[in-house]
Coordinates of C-alpha atoms in Angstrom, one line a residue:
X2 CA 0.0 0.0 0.0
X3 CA 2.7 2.1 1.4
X4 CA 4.6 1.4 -1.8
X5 CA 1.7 2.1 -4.3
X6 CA 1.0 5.5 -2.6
X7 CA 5.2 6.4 -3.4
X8 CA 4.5 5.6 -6.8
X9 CA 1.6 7.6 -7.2
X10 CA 3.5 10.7 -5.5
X11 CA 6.6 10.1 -7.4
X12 CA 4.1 10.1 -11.2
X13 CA 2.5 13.2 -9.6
X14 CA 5.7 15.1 -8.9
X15 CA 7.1 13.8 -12.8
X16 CA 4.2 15.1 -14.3
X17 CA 3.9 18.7 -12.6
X18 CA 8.2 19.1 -13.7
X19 CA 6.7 17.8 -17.2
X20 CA 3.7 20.5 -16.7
X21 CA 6.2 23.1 -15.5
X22 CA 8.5 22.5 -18.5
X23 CA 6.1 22.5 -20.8
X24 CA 4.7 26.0 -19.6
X25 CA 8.0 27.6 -19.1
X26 CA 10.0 26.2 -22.8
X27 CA 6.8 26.0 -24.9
X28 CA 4.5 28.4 -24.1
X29 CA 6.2 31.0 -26.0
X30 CA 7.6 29.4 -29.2
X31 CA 8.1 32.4 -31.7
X32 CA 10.6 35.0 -31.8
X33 CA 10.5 38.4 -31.6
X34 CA 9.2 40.4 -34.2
X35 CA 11.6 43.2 -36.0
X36 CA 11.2 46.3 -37.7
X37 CA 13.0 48.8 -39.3
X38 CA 12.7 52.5 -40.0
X39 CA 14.7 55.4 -41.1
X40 CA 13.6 58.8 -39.8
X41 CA 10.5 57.5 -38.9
X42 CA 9.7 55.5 -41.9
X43 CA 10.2 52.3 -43.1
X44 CA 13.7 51.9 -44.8
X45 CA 14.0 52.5 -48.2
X46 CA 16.7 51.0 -50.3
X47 CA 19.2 53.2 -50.8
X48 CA 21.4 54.1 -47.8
X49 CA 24.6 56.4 -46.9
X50 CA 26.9 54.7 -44.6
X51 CA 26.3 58.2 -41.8
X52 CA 22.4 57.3 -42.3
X53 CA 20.5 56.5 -38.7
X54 CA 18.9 53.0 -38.6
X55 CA 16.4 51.9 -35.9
X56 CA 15.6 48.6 -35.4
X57 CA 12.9 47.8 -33.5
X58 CA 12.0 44.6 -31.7
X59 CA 8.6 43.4 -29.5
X60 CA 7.9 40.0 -28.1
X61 CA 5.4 39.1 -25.0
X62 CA 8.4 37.4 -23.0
X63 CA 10.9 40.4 -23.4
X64 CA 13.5 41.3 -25.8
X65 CA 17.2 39.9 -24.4
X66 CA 19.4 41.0 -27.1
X67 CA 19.8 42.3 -30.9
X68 CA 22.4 41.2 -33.4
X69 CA 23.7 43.5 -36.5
X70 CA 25.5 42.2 -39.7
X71 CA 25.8 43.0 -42.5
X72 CA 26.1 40.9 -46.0
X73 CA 28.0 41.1 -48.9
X74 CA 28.5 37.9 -51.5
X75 CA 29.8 35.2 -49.7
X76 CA 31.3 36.8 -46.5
X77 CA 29.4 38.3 -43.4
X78 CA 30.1 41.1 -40.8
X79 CA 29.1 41.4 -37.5
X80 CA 28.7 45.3 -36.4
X81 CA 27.1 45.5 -33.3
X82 CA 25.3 43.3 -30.2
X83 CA 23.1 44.8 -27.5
X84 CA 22.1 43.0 -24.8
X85 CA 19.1 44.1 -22.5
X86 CA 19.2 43.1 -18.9
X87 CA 16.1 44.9 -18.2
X88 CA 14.5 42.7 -21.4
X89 CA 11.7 45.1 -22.2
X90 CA 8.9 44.1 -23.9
X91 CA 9.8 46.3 -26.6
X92 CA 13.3 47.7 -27.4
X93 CA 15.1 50.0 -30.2
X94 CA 18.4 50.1 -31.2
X95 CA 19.7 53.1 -33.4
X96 CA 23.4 52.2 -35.5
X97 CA 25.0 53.6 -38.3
X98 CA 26.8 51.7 -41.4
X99 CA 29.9 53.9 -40.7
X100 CA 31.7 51.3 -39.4
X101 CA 31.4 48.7 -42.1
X102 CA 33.2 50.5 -45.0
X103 CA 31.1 49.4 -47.8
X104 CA 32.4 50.0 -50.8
X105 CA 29.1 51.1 -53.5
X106 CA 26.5 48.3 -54.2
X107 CA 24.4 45.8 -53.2
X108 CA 24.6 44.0 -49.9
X109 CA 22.1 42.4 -46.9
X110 CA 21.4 44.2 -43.4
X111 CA 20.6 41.1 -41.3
X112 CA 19.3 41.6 -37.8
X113 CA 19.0 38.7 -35.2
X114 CA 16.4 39.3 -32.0
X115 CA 16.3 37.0 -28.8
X116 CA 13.4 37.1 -26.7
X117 CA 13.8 36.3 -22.7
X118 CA 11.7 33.3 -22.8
X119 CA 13.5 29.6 -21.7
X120 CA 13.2 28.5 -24.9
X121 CA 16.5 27.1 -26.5
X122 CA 17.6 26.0 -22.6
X123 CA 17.7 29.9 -21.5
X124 CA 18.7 31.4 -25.0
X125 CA 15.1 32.4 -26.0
X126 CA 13.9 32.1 -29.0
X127 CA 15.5 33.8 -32.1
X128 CA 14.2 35.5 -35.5
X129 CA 15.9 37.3 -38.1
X130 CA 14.6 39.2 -41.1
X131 CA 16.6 40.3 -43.7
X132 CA 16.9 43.5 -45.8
X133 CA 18.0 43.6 -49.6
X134 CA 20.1 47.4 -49.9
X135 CA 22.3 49.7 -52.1
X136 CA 25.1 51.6 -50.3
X137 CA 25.2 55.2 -52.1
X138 CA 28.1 56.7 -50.4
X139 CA 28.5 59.6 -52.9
X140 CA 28.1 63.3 -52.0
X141 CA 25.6 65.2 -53.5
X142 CA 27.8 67.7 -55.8
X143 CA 26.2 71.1 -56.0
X144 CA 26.6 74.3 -58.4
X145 CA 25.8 77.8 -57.6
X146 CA 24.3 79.3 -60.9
X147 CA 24.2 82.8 -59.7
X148 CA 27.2 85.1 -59.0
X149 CA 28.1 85.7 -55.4
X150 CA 25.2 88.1 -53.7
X151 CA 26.4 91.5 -52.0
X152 CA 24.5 91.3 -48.7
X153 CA 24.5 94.0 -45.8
X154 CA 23.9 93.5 -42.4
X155 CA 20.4 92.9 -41.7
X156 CA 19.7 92.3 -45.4
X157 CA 19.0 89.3 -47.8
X158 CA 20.0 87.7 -50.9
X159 CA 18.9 85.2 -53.3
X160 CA 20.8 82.0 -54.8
X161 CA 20.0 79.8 -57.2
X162 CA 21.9 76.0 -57.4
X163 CA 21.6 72.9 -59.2
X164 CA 22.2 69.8 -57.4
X165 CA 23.5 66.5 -59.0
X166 CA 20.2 64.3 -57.6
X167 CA 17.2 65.2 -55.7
X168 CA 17.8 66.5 -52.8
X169 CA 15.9 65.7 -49.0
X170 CA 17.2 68.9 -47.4
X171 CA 19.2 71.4 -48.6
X172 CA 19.7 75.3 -47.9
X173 CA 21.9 77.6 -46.2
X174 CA 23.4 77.6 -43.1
X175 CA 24.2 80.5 -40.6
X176 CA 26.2 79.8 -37.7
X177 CA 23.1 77.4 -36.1
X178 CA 20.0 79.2 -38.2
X179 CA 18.8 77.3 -41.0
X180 CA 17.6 79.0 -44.1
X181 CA 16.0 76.1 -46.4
X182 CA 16.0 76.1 -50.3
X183 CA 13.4 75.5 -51.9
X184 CA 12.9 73.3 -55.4
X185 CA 12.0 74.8 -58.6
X186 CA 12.7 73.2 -62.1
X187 CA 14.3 69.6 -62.0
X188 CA 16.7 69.3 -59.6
X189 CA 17.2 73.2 -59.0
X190 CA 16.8 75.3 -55.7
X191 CA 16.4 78.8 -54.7
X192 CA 17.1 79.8 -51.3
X193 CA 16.6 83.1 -49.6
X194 CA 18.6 83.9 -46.5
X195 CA 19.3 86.9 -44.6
X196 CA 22.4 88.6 -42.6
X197 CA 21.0 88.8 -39.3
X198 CA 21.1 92.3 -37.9
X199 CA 22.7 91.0 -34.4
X200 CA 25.9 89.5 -36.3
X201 CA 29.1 92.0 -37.4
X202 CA 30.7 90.9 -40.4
X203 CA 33.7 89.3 -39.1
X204 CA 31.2 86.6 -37.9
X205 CA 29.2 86.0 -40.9
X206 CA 30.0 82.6 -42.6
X207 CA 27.0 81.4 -44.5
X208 CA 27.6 77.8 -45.2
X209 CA 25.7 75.4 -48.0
X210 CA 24.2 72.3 -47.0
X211 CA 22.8 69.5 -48.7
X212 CA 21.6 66.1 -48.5
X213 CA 20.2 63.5 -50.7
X214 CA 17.7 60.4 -49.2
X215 CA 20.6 58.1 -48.5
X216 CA 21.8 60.7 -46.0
X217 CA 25.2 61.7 -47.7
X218 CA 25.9 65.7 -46.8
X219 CA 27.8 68.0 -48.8
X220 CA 29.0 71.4 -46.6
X221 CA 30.2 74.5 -48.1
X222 CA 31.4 77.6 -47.3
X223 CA 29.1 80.2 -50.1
X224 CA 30.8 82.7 -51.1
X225 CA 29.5 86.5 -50.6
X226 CA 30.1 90.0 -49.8
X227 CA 29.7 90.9 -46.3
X228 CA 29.1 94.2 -46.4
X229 CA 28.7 95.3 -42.3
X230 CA 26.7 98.3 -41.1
X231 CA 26.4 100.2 -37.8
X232 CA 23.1 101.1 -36.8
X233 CA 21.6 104.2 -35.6
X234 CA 20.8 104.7 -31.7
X235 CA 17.0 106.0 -31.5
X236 CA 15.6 107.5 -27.8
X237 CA 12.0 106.5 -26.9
X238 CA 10.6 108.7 -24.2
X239 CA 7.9 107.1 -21.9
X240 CA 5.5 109.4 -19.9
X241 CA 3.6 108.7 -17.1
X242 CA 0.5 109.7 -19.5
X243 CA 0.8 107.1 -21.8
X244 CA 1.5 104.6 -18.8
X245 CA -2.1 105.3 -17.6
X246 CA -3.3 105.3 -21.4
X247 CA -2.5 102.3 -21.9
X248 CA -2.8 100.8 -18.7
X249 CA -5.8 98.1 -19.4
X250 CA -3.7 96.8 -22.7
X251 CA -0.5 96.7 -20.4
X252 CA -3.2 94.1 -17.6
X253 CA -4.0 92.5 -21.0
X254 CA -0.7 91.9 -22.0
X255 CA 1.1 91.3 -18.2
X256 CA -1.5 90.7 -15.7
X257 CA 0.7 89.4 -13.5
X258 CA 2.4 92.2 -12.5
X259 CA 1.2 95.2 -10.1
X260 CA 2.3 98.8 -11.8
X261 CA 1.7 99.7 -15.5
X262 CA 5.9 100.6 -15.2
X263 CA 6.5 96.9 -14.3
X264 CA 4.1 95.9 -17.0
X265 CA 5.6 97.8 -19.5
X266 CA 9.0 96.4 -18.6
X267 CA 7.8 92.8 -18.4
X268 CA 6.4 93.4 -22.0
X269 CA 9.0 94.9 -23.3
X270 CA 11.5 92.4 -22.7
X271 CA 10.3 89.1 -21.6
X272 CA 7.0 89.0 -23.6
X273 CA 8.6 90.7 -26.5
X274 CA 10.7 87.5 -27.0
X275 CA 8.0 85.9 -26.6
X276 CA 5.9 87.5 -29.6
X277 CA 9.1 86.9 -31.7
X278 CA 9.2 83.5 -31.1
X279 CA 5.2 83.5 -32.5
X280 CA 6.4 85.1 -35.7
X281 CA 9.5 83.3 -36.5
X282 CA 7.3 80.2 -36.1
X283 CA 4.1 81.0 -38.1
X284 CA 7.4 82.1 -40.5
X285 CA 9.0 78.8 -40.7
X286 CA 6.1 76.3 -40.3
X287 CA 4.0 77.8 -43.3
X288 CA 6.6 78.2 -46.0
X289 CA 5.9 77.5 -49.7
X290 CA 8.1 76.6 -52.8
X291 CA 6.4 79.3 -55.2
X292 CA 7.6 82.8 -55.0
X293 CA 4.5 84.4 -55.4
X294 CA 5.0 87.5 -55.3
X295 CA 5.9 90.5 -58.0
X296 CA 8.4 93.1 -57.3
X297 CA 9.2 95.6 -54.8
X298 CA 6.6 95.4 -51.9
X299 CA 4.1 98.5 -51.2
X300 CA 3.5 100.5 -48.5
X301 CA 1.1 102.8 -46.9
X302 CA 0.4 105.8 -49.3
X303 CA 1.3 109.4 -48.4
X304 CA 3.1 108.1 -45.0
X305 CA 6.1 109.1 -43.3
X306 CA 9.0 107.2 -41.4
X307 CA 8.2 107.0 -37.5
X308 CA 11.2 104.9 -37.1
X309 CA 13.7 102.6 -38.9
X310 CA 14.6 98.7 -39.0
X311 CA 17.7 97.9 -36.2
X312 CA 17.5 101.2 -34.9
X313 CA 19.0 100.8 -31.5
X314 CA 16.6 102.1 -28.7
X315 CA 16.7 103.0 -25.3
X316 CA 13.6 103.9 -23.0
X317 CA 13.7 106.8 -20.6
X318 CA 11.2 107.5 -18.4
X319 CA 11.3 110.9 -17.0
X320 CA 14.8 111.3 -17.8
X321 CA 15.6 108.0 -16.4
X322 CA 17.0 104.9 -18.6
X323 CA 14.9 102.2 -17.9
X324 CA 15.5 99.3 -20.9
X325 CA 17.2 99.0 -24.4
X326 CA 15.8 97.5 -27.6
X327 CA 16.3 96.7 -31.5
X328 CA 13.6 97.9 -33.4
X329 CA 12.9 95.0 -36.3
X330 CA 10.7 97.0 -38.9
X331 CA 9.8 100.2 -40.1
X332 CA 6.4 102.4 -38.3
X333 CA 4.6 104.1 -41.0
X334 CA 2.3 107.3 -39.8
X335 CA -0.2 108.9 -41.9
X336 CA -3.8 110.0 -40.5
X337 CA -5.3 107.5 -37.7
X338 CA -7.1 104.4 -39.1
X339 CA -5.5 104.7 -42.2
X340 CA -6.0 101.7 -45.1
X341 CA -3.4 99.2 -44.8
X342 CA -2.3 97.6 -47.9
X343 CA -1.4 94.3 -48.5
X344 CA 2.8 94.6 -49.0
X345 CA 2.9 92.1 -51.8
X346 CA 0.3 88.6 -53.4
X347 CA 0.3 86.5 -50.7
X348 CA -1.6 84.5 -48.1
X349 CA -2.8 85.3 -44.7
X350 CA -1.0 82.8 -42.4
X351 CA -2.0 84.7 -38.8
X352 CA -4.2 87.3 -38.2
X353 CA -4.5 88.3 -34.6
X354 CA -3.4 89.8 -31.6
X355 CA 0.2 89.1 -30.9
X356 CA 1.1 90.7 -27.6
X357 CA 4.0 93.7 -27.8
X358 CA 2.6 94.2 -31.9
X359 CA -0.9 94.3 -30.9
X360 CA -3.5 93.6 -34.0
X361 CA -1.0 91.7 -36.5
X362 CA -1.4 90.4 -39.8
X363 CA 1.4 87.9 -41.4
X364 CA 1.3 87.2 -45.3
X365 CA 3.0 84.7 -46.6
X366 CA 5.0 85.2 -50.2
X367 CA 6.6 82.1 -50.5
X368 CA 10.1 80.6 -50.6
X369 CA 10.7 81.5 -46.4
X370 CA 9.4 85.2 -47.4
X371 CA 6.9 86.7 -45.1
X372 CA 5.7 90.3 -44.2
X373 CA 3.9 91.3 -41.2
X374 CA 1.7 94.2 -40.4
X375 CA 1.1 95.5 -36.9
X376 CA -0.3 98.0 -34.3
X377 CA -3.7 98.0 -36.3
X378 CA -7.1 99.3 -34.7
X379 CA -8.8 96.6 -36.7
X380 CA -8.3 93.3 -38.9
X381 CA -10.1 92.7 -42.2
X382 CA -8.6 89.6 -43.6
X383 CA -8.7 86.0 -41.8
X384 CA -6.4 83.3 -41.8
X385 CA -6.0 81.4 -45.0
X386 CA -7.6 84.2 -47.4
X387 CA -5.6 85.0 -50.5
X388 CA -4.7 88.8 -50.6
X389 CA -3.0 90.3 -53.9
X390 CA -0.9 93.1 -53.7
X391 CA -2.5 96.3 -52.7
X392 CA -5.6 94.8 -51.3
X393 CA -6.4 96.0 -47.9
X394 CA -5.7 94.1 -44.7
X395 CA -7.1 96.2 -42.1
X396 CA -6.5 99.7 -40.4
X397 CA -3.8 101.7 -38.5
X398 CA -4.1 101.8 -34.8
X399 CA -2.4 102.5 -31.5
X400 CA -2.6 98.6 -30.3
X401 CA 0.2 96.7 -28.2
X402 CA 3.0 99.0 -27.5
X403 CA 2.3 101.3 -29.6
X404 CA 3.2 105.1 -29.3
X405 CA 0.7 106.8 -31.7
X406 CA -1.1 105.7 -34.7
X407 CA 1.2 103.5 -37.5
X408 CA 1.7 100.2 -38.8
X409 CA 4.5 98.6 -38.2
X410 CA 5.5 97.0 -41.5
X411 CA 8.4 94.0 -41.0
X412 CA 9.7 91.6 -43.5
X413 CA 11.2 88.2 -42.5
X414 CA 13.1 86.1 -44.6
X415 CA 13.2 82.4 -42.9
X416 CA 11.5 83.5 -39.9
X417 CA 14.5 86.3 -39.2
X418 CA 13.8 89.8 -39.4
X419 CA 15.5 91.7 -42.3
X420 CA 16.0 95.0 -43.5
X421 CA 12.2 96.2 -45.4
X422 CA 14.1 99.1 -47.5
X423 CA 15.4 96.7 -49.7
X424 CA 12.1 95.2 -50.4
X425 CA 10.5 98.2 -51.0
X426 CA 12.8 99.2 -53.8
X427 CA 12.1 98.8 -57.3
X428 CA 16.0 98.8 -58.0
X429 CA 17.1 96.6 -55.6
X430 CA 14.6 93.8 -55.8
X431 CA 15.1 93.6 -59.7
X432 CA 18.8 93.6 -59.2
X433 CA 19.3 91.2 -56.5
X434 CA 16.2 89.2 -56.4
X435 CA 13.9 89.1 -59.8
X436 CA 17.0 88.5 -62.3
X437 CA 18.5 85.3 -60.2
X438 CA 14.9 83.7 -59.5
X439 CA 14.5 83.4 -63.3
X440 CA 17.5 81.3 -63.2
X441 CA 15.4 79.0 -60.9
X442 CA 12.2 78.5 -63.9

């Protein structure tokens, strides 16, 4: 009896370790799954050997480790092993082909995954996908078709270039602002880019930049003349009367502080930023390819200059200094509420209060070109109306910070303020602007 029941125990305990192995080496039986995906989509064919790769891998039991190689004919390469100790249940590894010198061609990305199951006695189980691609390690050669701008400080200029391929980004680099091309006929660009106003000469180096859809880059150093310029200082005088005049806008615009002075400080310098930031953002994230526009840009009829772009201010209030600022624009005055025309063709891409500028109006003109309208008493186009050039956009006024009745008329060339005197002559637009772009078509 005694023995009979030691049987039955020892069957019971052999078929729970049976049970148990079972559940822990075959209840998970397939490998990970694996993806790839450059810059967020799935790979295409052609890749440069400085080109991001992610591979991503999933599995219910974990992910243990990831294996890259790489093959070519007959041989095989092994780049790079991770191994997670963690074993997420998903995991992404990013890698370059830098390392594996491939010469032009053909070859196979192969990619091994382990999951953390017990499968395999502890090595989990395994799955590999393979990817058929073309190393393209050649530069993309590029050819400026125009002759080497004159730009002034705070000004812009136009180039035209032809590329060797299609290109994925291209444009021209300042120090860390981007000014981006745009294509025109096959395999031609035309960029617009500007010398910032807050940069001397001796620290202007625009740089071009391209890259194709395998990821190869081609740097430059584009050739101009820097011409510098020294801007005028401009005094602003603050009284207490236009404090208390435009104390409920200044509550609008900082309600967090307690005196109209601190308001008007707080929007003068922190909020002013700020309403910067807006524009050179509505500037860069609603940019066309088509120039659109047709000469030199108009302004508000029988007006006079208030003020001038990069004048140099400082505020005084009764006598005292209280902040400095660069003016980015010019203020147009003519009789209060007066017409404001539309600058150029274009589209309305904000129309709005903006803070500091008050009622504003941005058009957009197309390859980075914008111009913005500001300070008005009222707003008579909406965002996304079509406005040719002349048509009006709304009405001079004394909103935001302003000191009197204007508009204050800015032109922005990659979201960066530039000078509008050039675009508002005849001469210079035809000279520096019209006669390359018809190099682009």
């Amino acid at each position: 009896m005694l023995k009979s029941k030691l049987s039955t125990l020892i069957a019971l305990i052999a078929l729970s370790i049976t049970a148990l192995f079972g559940y822990l080496f075959l209840k998970d039986l397939q490998g990970p799954s694996v993806s790839f995906t450059v810059d967020g989509k799935e790979l295409v064919q052609k890749i440069g050997p400085r080109k991001e790769i992610k591979v991503l891998a999933g599995d219910t039991s974990g992910v243990r480790k990831i294996k890259i190689s790489v093959r070519r004919g007959s041989k095989t390469l092994g780049l790079y092993e991770k191994t997670f100790s963690d074993t997420p249940k998903s995991a992404e590894y990013a890698f370059t082909l830098e390392d594996a010198k491939l010469p032009e061609g053909g070859f196979t990305l192969v990619v091994t995954a382990h999951d953390a199951s017990f499968a395999g006695f502890n090595k989990g189980n395994g799955s590999t996908k393979e990817l058929q691609l073309v190393m393209d390690n050649k530069q993309p050669r590029i050819v400026v078709e125009t002759t080497p701008p004159a730009i002034h400080r705070g000004g812009s200029a136009l180039i035209v270039y032809t590329a060797s391929e299609e290109l994925k980004k291209t444009g021209v680099y300042v120090n860390d602002i981007f000014f981006p091309a745009f294509p025109q006929k096959k395999n031609t660009y035309a960029c617009l880019f500007a010398f910032p106003e807050s940069l001397p000469s001796s620290e202007y180096f625009p740089q071009i930049m391209a890259e194709d859809s395998a990821g190869n880059i081609t740097e430059s150093r584009l050739i101009v003349n820097a011409v510098n310029k020294n801007f005028p200082g401009d005094k602003v005088k603050i009284t207490d009367t236009f404090l208390t005049l435009k104390a409920e806008e200044l509550e609008k615009i900082v309600p967090y502080k307690d005196t109209s002075l601190e308001r008007y400080l707080e929007a003068n310098g922190s909020v002013r930023i700020e309403n910067d930031r807006l524009i050179q953002t509505v500037c860069l994230e609603k940019s066309t390819a088509k120039a659109v526009w047709e000469n030199d840009f108009k302004i508000l009829p029988r007006s006079a200059v208030k003020a001038e772009f990069g004048d140099r201010r400082t505020y005084y209030l009764n006598d005292k200094k209280i902040d400095k600022q660069v003016h980015l624009g010019y203020d147009f005055a003519s009789v209060a509420k007066d017409t404001i025309p539309a600058g150029n063709t274009g589209t309305v891409v904000f129309a709005g209060y903006n803070g500091i500028y008050g009622n504003m109006v941005i058009l957009e003109h197309g390859l980075g070109l914008n111009s913005i309208y500001s300070h008005m008493s009222e707003i008579h186009v909406k965002e996304g109306d079509t406005v040719e050039k002349g048509q009006p956009l709304g009405l001079t006024g004394t909103t935001g910070l302003a000191v009197g009745d204007h508009v204050h008329f800015g032109v922005y060339v990659g979201g960066i303020a530039v000078q509008p005197k050039e675009w508002i002559d005849p001469k210079w637009v035809r000279n520096n602007i019209s006669t390359r772009l018809a190099k682009a078509n």
